[in-house]
Amino acid sequence: MLAFTGDLIPHLPVVKLARYYARVPHVPGSIASIIQPPEMYATWETKADRQYDFAPMFEQVAPELRAADLAICHLESTISSQAPRGYPRFRTPPELVEAIAQSGWDGCSLASNHSMDYGVDGVLQTIEAMAANHLESAGTSLDEQSRGAAHYQVNGIRIAHLSYTYGLNGFRLPKNQQWWVNLIDVDIIQADAAAARAEGAEFIIASLHWGSEYQPMPTYHQQRTAREIAATEAVDLVVGHHAHVIQPIDRIGDLWVVYGLGNFLSNQPWPRSRDGAILHVEIGDTPEGVMVKSISYTPTWVDRPRMQVVAVANRLLDPDLDSGHRVTLRQSWSRTVRAFEAMGAQYPWVKPAVSPP
């Protein structure tokens, strides 16, 4: 089983809370309220030992990620040991990547509109942080020779993961050095997929950072790009990001398109931007080759101000959950299911992995 998650976009409140988690006793599995004392913010950037702990934010969903044969995240920030920064130019401590590895992910897509927030040095440090934690990455490269897919082997099936973004927030790639960040271009995607097939890949995933923010339906351009990719027959699965809300699942010929997985972790306060999902994709051999056999998903919710990602159905099993939170989580569940089905994807094999009580 393959697992995919939505945007990891660590706004400064997320990073500051990670610093707090590193400095207070934490009981694994605890979902007790976190009180954020104002003095925590007064000196955090001036302290010499910058230590952060993001792992508590993922611990409620980490078992599900670890159970997957392959788990891939989408990291929408650069990584650096320099002082963290938030919107509009993201820079996050390396401890986030440590938590990604610790929580069960095997790799991440890195191509996003924030990939060049700190130039090629930011790209370089992010790739190095991923490699230092034994994580694969796709979408950014150190040079032309290393550009290409991230490769995995799952139950004897060779998988290639590609990653692209619609743009870079006005930043430009260095002249004649287009390899730093992959931009969406259907011809290039087709060529990259062909190169991955030549290297032995049997199933190809393309992560696309695309669309309009906060829009629950894909744009015309997203749908046109998906149709063009489907026409190439080069890619088996498209997984979308960037909108910060859940977008529909659709099928175009043999190509499955998940237009948007929403946010997995962020500080965005709006209900739709706190909805997310762990997408489960089962693949297997068929007479036509390796194909998607089923798709399911686990709706998730960012529990603020704790900044903990929770699986909605599991959280609803808590007998001590108060009525207000119970209503909020049921509303989140309904929004996620409706959003995924908004383009008619009520296929019998596309369904929530577990239903709430």
CSV table of C-alpha atoms in Angstrom, one decimal:
chain,number,residue,atom,x,y,z
A,1,MET,CA,0.0,0.0,0.0
A,2,LEU,CA,1.3,3.5,-0.9
A,3,ALA,CA,0.4,6.5,1.3
A,4,PHE,CA,0.5,10.2,0.3
A,5,THR,CA,-0.1,13.2,2.5
A,6,GLY,CA,-0.9,16.9,1.8
A,7,ASP,CA,1.1,20.1,2.3
A,8,LEU,CA,3.5,20.3,5.2
A,9,ILE,CA,3.7,24.1,5.4
A,10,PRO,CA,5.4,25.1,8.7
A,11,HIS,CA,4.3,28.6,9.5
A,12,LEU,CA,6.1,30.3,12.3
A,13,PRO,CA,3.6,29.3,15.0
A,14,VAL,CA,4.2,25.7,14.0
A,15,VAL,CA,7.9,26.1,14.4
A,16,LYS,CA,7.6,28.0,17.6
A,17,LEU,CA,5.5,25.3,19.1
A,18,ALA,CA,8.1,22.7,18.0
A,19,ARG,CA,10.6,24.6,20.0
A,20,TYR,CA,8.2,24.5,23.0
A,21,TYR,CA,7.7,20.7,22.5
A,22,ALA,CA,11.5,20.3,22.7
A,23,ARG,CA,11.6,22.1,26.1
A,24,VAL,CA,8.6,20.6,28.0
A,25,PRO,CA,7.9,17.0,29.1
A,26,HIS,CA,5.8,15.2,26.6
A,27,VAL,CA,4.0,12.0,27.1
A,28,PRO,CA,3.7,10.0,23.9
A,29,GLY,CA,0.1,9.7,22.8
A,30,SER,CA,-0.9,12.7,25.0
A,31,ILE,CA,-3.4,15.1,23.5
A,32,ALA,CA,-3.5,17.4,26.5
A,33,SER,CA,-3.9,21.1,25.7
A,34,ILE,CA,-0.6,22.9,25.1
A,35,ILE,CA,-0.5,26.4,26.7
A,36,GLN,CA,1.9,28.6,24.8
A,37,PRO,CA,3.4,31.1,27.3
A,38,PRO,CA,4.2,34.5,25.7
A,39,GLU,CA,7.7,34.5,27.1
A,40,MET,CA,8.4,31.5,24.8
A,41,TYR,CA,8.3,33.9,21.8
A,42,ALA,CA,10.3,36.7,23.3
A,43,THR,CA,13.8,35.1,23.2
A,44,TRP,CA,13.5,32.1,20.9
A,45,GLU,CA,15.5,33.5,18.0
A,46,THR,CA,18.3,34.8,20.2
A,47,LYS,CA,19.1,31.5,22.0
A,48,ALA,CA,22.2,29.7,20.8
A,49,ASP,CA,20.9,26.2,20.9
A,50,ARG,CA,18.0,26.1,18.5
A,51,GLN,CA,16.3,22.8,19.1
A,52,TYR,CA,12.9,21.8,17.9
A,53,ASP,CA,10.7,18.7,18.1
A,54,PHE,CA,8.1,18.3,15.4
A,55,ALA,CA,7.5,14.6,16.1
A,56,PRO,CA,4.6,15.2,18.6
A,57,MET,CA,2.7,16.9,15.8
A,58,PHE,CA,2.6,13.6,13.8
A,59,GLU,CA,2.5,11.0,16.5
A,60,GLN,CA,-1.3,10.4,16.3
A,61,VAL,CA,-1.0,9.4,12.6
A,62,ALA,CA,2.6,8.0,12.6
A,63,PRO,CA,1.5,4.4,13.0
A,64,GLU,CA,-0.6,4.6,9.9
A,65,LEU,CA,2.3,6.1,7.9
A,66,ARG,CA,4.7,3.5,9.2
A,67,ALA,CA,2.3,0.7,8.2
A,68,ALA,CA,2.4,1.8,4.6
A,69,ASP,CA,4.8,0.1,2.2
A,70,LEU,CA,5.8,3.5,0.9
A,71,ALA,CA,4.8,6.9,2.4
A,72,ILE,CA,5.4,10.2,0.6
A,73,CYS,CA,4.9,13.7,1.9
A,74,HIS,CA,4.9,17.1,0.3
A,75,LEU,CA,7.3,19.5,1.9
A,76,GLU,CA,6.4,23.2,1.1
A,77,SER,CA,9.4,24.9,2.8
A,78,THR,CA,13.1,25.1,2.5
A,79,ILE,CA,15.2,23.6,5.3
A,80,SER,CA,18.1,25.5,6.9
A,81,SER,CA,20.0,25.8,10.2
A,82,GLN,CA,19.6,29.5,9.9
A,83,ALA,CA,16.9,31.3,11.8
A,84,PRO,CA,13.4,30.1,10.8
A,85,ARG,CA,11.2,32.3,8.7
A,86,GLY,CA,7.5,32.0,7.9
A,87,TYR,CA,5.2,33.4,5.2
A,88,PRO,CA,5.9,34.6,2.6
A,89,ARG,CA,9.4,33.0,2.5
A,90,PHE,CA,9.6,29.8,4.4
A,91,ARG,CA,12.7,28.5,6.1
A,92,THR,CA,12.4,25.7,8.6
A,93,PRO,CA,14.9,23.9,11.0
A,94,PRO,CA,16.3,20.5,10.0
A,95,GLU,CA,14.5,18.9,12.9
A,96,LEU,CA,11.4,18.9,10.7
A,97,VAL,CA,13.0,16.5,8.3
A,98,GLU,CA,14.2,14.4,11.3
A,99,ALA,CA,10.5,14.2,12.4
A,100,ILE,CA,9.4,13.3,8.9
A,101,ALA,CA,11.8,10.3,8.9
A,102,GLN,CA,10.9,9.4,12.4
A,103,SER,CA,7.2,9.4,11.7
A,104,GLY,CA,7.3,7.0,8.9
A,105,TRP,CA,7.6,8.8,5.6
A,106,ASP,CA,10.1,7.4,3.1
A,107,GLY,CA,10.4,10.5,0.9
A,108,CYS,CA,8.9,13.8,-0.1
A,109,SER,CA,8.0,15.9,-3.2
A,110,LEU,CA,9.9,19.2,-2.9
A,111,ALA,CA,8.8,21.2,-6.0
A,112,SER,CA,6.6,24.0,-4.9
A,113,ASN,CA,6.2,27.8,-5.3
A,114,HIS,CA,8.4,28.1,-2.2
A,115,SER,CA,11.3,26.0,-3.4
A,116,MET,CA,13.4,29.0,-4.4
A,117,ASP,CA,12.4,31.2,-1.4
A,118,TYR,CA,16.1,31.3,-0.4
A,119,GLY,CA,17.7,30.7,-3.8
A,120,VAL,CA,19.8,27.8,-4.8
A,121,ASP,CA,21.3,27.6,-1.4
A,122,GLY,CA,17.9,26.9,0.1
A,123,VAL,CA,17.4,24.1,-2.5
A,124,LEU,CA,20.8,22.7,-1.7
A,125,GLN,CA,20.3,22.7,2.1
A,126,THR,CA,16.9,21.1,1.7
A,127,ILE,CA,18.1,18.3,-0.5
A,128,GLU,CA,21.1,17.7,1.9
A,129,ALA,CA,18.8,17.5,4.9
A,130,MET,CA,16.6,14.9,3.2
A,131,ALA,CA,19.6,12.8,2.3
A,132,ALA,CA,21.1,13.1,5.8
A,133,ASN,CA,17.9,11.6,7.1
A,134,HIS,CA,17.9,8.8,4.5
A,135,LEU,CA,14.8,10.2,2.8
A,136,GLU,CA,14.3,10.3,-1.0
A,137,SER,CA,13.2,13.5,-2.7
A,138,ALA,CA,11.8,14.5,-6.0
A,139,GLY,CA,11.3,17.8,-7.8
A,140,THR,CA,14.6,19.6,-7.0
A,141,SER,CA,18.1,18.6,-8.0
A,142,LEU,CA,21.7,19.6,-7.4
A,143,ASP,CA,22.8,19.3,-11.0
A,144,GLU,CA,21.6,18.1,-14.4
A,145,GLN,CA,23.0,14.6,-13.8
A,146,SER,CA,21.1,14.1,-10.6
A,147,ARG,CA,17.8,15.5,-12.1
A,148,GLY,CA,15.1,12.9,-12.4
A,149,ALA,CA,12.8,10.6,-10.5
A,150,ALA,CA,13.1,9.3,-7.0
A,151,HIS,CA,13.1,5.5,-7.2
A,152,TYR,CA,11.6,3.0,-4.8
A,153,GLN,CA,10.9,-0.7,-4.8
A,154,VAL,CA,7.7,-1.9,-3.1
A,155,ASN,CA,6.8,-5.6,-2.9
A,156,GLY,CA,8.9,-6.3,-6.0
A,157,ILE,CA,7.4,-3.4,-8.0
A,158,ARG,CA,9.7,-0.6,-9.1
A,159,ILE,CA,8.2,2.8,-8.6
A,160,ALA,CA,9.3,6.2,-9.8
A,161,HIS,CA,8.2,9.5,-8.2
A,162,LEU,CA,8.3,12.8,-10.1
A,163,SER,CA,7.5,16.3,-8.8
A,164,TYR,CA,6.8,19.6,-10.5
A,165,THR,CA,5.4,23.1,-9.6
A,166,TYR,CA,3.5,25.7,-11.5
A,167,GLY,CA,5.9,28.5,-10.5
A,168,LEU,CA,8.2,30.0,-8.0
A,169,ASN,CA,6.4,33.1,-6.6
A,170,GLY,CA,8.3,35.4,-9.0
A,171,PHE,CA,11.8,34.0,-8.3
A,172,ARG,CA,13.7,32.9,-11.3
A,173,LEU,CA,15.9,29.9,-11.8
A,174,PRO,CA,19.6,30.7,-12.7
A,175,LYS,CA,20.1,30.9,-16.5
A,176,ASN,CA,20.9,27.6,-18.0
A,177,GLN,CA,20.4,25.8,-14.7
A,178,GLN,CA,16.8,24.7,-14.9
A,179,TRP,CA,17.5,21.6,-12.9
A,180,TRP,CA,17.2,23.2,-9.5
A,181,VAL,CA,13.4,23.1,-9.5
A,182,ASN,CA,11.1,21.2,-11.9
A,183,LEU,CA,8.4,23.3,-13.5
A,184,ILE,CA,5.2,21.8,-14.9
A,185,ASP,CA,5.5,21.1,-18.6
A,186,VAL,CA,3.7,18.2,-20.0
A,187,ASP,CA,6.4,17.5,-22.6
A,188,ILE,CA,9.0,17.4,-19.9
A,189,ILE,CA,6.8,15.2,-17.6
A,190,GLN,CA,6.4,12.8,-20.5
A,191,ALA,CA,10.2,12.7,-21.2
A,192,ASP,CA,11.0,12.3,-17.5
A,193,ALA,CA,8.5,9.5,-17.2
A,194,ALA,CA,10.0,7.8,-20.3
A,195,ALA,CA,13.5,8.1,-18.7
A,196,ALA,CA,12.2,6.5,-15.5
A,197,ARG,CA,10.6,3.7,-17.5
A,198,ALA,CA,13.9,3.1,-19.3
A,199,GLU,CA,15.5,2.8,-15.8
A,200,GLY,CA,13.1,0.0,-14.9
A,201,ALA,CA,10.2,1.9,-13.3
A,202,GLU,CA,6.9,0.0,-13.6
A,203,PHE,CA,4.6,2.5,-11.9
A,204,ILE,CA,5.1,6.3,-12.1
A,205,ILE,CA,3.7,9.0,-9.8
A,206,ALA,CA,3.7,12.7,-10.6
A,207,SER,CA,3.2,15.1,-7.7
A,208,LEU,CA,2.0,18.4,-9.1
A,209,HIS,CA,1.9,21.7,-7.2
A,210,TRP,CA,-0.8,23.5,-9.0
A,211,GLY,CA,-4.2,25.2,-9.0
A,212,SER,CA,-5.7,28.1,-7.1
A,213,GLU,CA,-5.4,28.4,-3.3
A,214,TYR,CA,-8.5,27.7,-1.2
A,215,GLN,CA,-10.6,26.6,-4.2
A,216,PRO,CA,-12.2,23.2,-3.6
A,217,MET,CA,-12.7,22.6,-7.3
A,218,PRO,CA,-9.8,22.2,-9.7
A,219,THR,CA,-9.2,25.1,-12.2
A,220,TYR,CA,-9.6,24.7,-15.9
A,221,HIS,CA,-5.9,24.7,-16.3
A,222,GLN,CA,-5.5,21.8,-13.8
A,223,GLN,CA,-8.1,19.8,-15.6
A,224,ARG,CA,-6.5,20.5,-19.0
A,225,THR,CA,-3.1,19.6,-17.7
A,226,ALA,CA,-4.5,16.4,-16.3
A,227,ARG,CA,-6.1,15.5,-19.6
A,228,GLU,CA,-2.8,16.2,-21.5
A,229,ILE,CA,-0.9,14.0,-19.1
A,230,ALA,CA,-3.4,11.3,-19.5
A,231,ALA,CA,-3.1,11.5,-23.2
A,232,THR,CA,0.6,10.7,-23.0
A,233,GLU,CA,-0.1,7.5,-21.1
A,234,ALA,CA,3.3,8.1,-19.4
A,235,VAL,CA,2.1,8.5,-15.8
A,236,ASP,CA,0.0,6.2,-13.7
A,237,LEU,CA,-1.0,8.5,-10.8
A,238,VAL,CA,-1.2,12.3,-10.3
A,239,VAL,CA,-1.2,13.6,-6.7
A,240,GLY,CA,-1.9,17.3,-6.4
A,241,HIS,CA,-1.0,20.0,-3.8
A,242,HIS,CA,-1.0,23.8,-3.3
A,243,ALA,CA,-4.7,24.6,-2.9
A,244,HIS,CA,-4.5,24.1,0.9
A,245,VAL,CA,-8.0,22.5,0.7
A,246,ILE,CA,-9.2,19.0,-0.4
A,247,GLN,CA,-9.9,18.8,-4.1
A,248,PRO,CA,-11.6,15.9,-6.0
A,249,ILE,CA,-10.4,12.5,-7.1
A,250,ASP,CA,-11.1,11.7,-10.7
A,251,ARG,CA,-10.1,9.1,-13.3
A,252,ILE,CA,-9.2,10.0,-16.9
A,253,GLY,CA,-8.8,6.9,-18.9
A,254,ASP,CA,-6.3,4.8,-16.9
A,255,LEU,CA,-4.9,7.8,-15.1
A,256,TRP,CA,-6.0,8.5,-11.5
A,257,VAL,CA,-5.9,12.2,-10.6
A,258,VAL,CA,-6.1,13.4,-7.0
A,259,TYR,CA,-6.3,17.1,-7.6
A,260,GLY,CA,-5.5,18.2,-4.0
A,261,LEU,CA,-4.8,16.6,-0.7
A,262,GLY,CA,-5.2,19.7,1.3
A,263,ASN,CA,-3.0,20.7,4.2
A,264,PHE,CA,-1.5,18.0,6.4
A,265,LEU,CA,0.2,20.4,8.8
A,266,SER,CA,-0.1,24.2,8.8
A,267,ASN,CA,-1.2,27.1,11.0
A,268,GLN,CA,-4.0,28.1,8.6
A,269,PRO,CA,-7.1,28.6,10.8
A,270,TRP,CA,-10.0,28.1,8.3
A,271,PRO,CA,-11.9,24.9,8.6
A,272,ARG,CA,-11.2,23.7,5.1
A,273,SER,CA,-7.5,24.4,5.5
A,274,ARG,CA,-7.4,22.2,8.6
A,275,ASP,CA,-8.9,19.3,6.7
A,276,GLY,CA,-6.4,16.9,5.2
A,277,ALA,CA,-6.1,13.2,4.3
A,278,ILE,CA,-3.7,10.3,4.1
A,279,LEU,CA,-4.3,8.8,0.7
A,280,HIS,CA,-3.9,5.0,0.4
A,281,VAL,CA,-3.3,3.6,-3.1
A,282,GLU,CA,-3.1,-0.1,-3.7
A,283,ILE,CA,-1.2,-1.1,-6.8
A,284,GLY,CA,-0.6,-4.5,-8.4
A,285,ASP,CA,0.2,-6.4,-11.5
A,286,THR,CA,-2.5,-6.7,-14.2
A,287,PRO,CA,-2.3,-8.0,-17.8
A,288,GLU,CA,-1.8,-4.4,-18.9
A,289,GLY,CA,1.0,-3.8,-16.4
A,290,VAL,CA,1.2,-2.4,-12.9
A,291,MET,CA,-2.0,-0.3,-12.2
A,292,VAL,CA,-4.0,1.2,-9.4
A,293,LYS,CA,-6.3,-1.5,-7.9
A,294,SER,CA,-8.0,0.6,-5.2
A,295,ILE,CA,-7.9,4.0,-3.5
A,296,SER,CA,-9.0,4.9,0.0
A,297,TYR,CA,-8.2,7.7,2.4
A,298,THR,CA,-8.1,8.6,6.0
A,299,PRO,CA,-9.5,12.1,6.7
A,300,THR,CA,-7.3,14.1,9.0
A,301,TRP,CA,-7.6,17.4,11.0
A,302,VAL,CA,-5.0,19.8,12.3
A,303,ASP,CA,-5.8,20.2,16.0
A,304,ARG,CA,-4.9,23.7,16.9
A,305,PRO,CA,-3.3,25.1,19.0
A,306,ARG,CA,-1.6,21.8,19.7
A,307,MET,CA,-0.6,21.6,16.0
A,308,GLN,CA,-1.3,17.8,16.2
A,309,VAL,CA,-2.5,16.0,13.1
A,310,VAL,CA,-5.3,13.6,14.1
A,311,ALA,CA,-7.1,10.9,12.2
A,312,VAL,CA,-10.7,12.0,12.4
A,313,ALA,CA,-12.4,8.6,12.8
A,314,ASN,CA,-9.9,7.6,15.5
A,315,ARG,CA,-10.3,10.8,17.4
A,316,LEU,CA,-14.0,10.4,17.4
A,317,LEU,CA,-13.6,7.1,19.3
A,318,ASP,CA,-12.3,9.0,22.3
A,319,PRO,CA,-15.1,8.7,24.9
A,320,ASP,CA,-13.8,11.8,26.7
A,321,LEU,CA,-14.0,14.0,23.5
A,322,ASP,CA,-16.3,17.0,24.3
A,323,SER,CA,-19.4,17.6,22.2
A,324,GLY,CA,-17.9,20.7,20.6
A,325,HIS,CA,-14.9,18.9,19.2
A,326,ARG,CA,-17.1,16.0,18.2
A,327,VAL,CA,-19.3,18.3,16.0
A,328,THR,CA,-16.2,20.0,14.5
A,329,LEU,CA,-14.6,16.6,13.6
A,330,ARG,CA,-17.8,15.3,12.0
A,331,GLN,CA,-18.1,18.4,10.0
A,332,SER,CA,-14.5,18.0,8.8
A,333,TRP,CA,-15.2,14.4,7.9
A,334,SER,CA,-18.2,15.4,5.8
A,335,ARG,CA,-16.3,18.2,4.0
A,336,THR,CA,-13.4,15.9,3.1
A,337,VAL,CA,-15.7,13.1,1.7
A,338,ARG,CA,-17.8,15.6,-0.3
A,339,ALA,CA,-14.7,17.3,-1.7
A,340,PHE,CA,-13.1,14.1,-2.8
A,341,GLU,CA,-16.4,13.0,-4.5
A,342,ALA,CA,-17.2,16.4,-6.1
A,343,MET,CA,-16.3,15.2,-9.6
A,344,GLY,CA,-18.3,12.0,-9.4
A,345,ALA,CA,-15.6,9.8,-8.0
A,346,GLN,CA,-18.1,7.6,-6.2
A,347,TYR,CA,-16.2,4.5,-7.5
A,348,PRO,CA,-16.7,1.6,-5.2
A,349,TRP,CA,-13.0,1.3,-4.6
A,350,VAL,CA,-12.6,5.0,-3.7
A,351,LYS,CA,-13.8,5.3,-0.1
A,352,PRO,CA,-12.7,6.3,3.4
A,353,ALA,CA,-10.4,3.7,4.9
A,354,VAL,CA,-12.4,3.7,8.2
A,355,SER,CA,-15.8,5.3,8.9
A,356,PRO,CA,-16.4,7.3,12.1
A,357,PRO,CA,-18.5,5.8,14.9
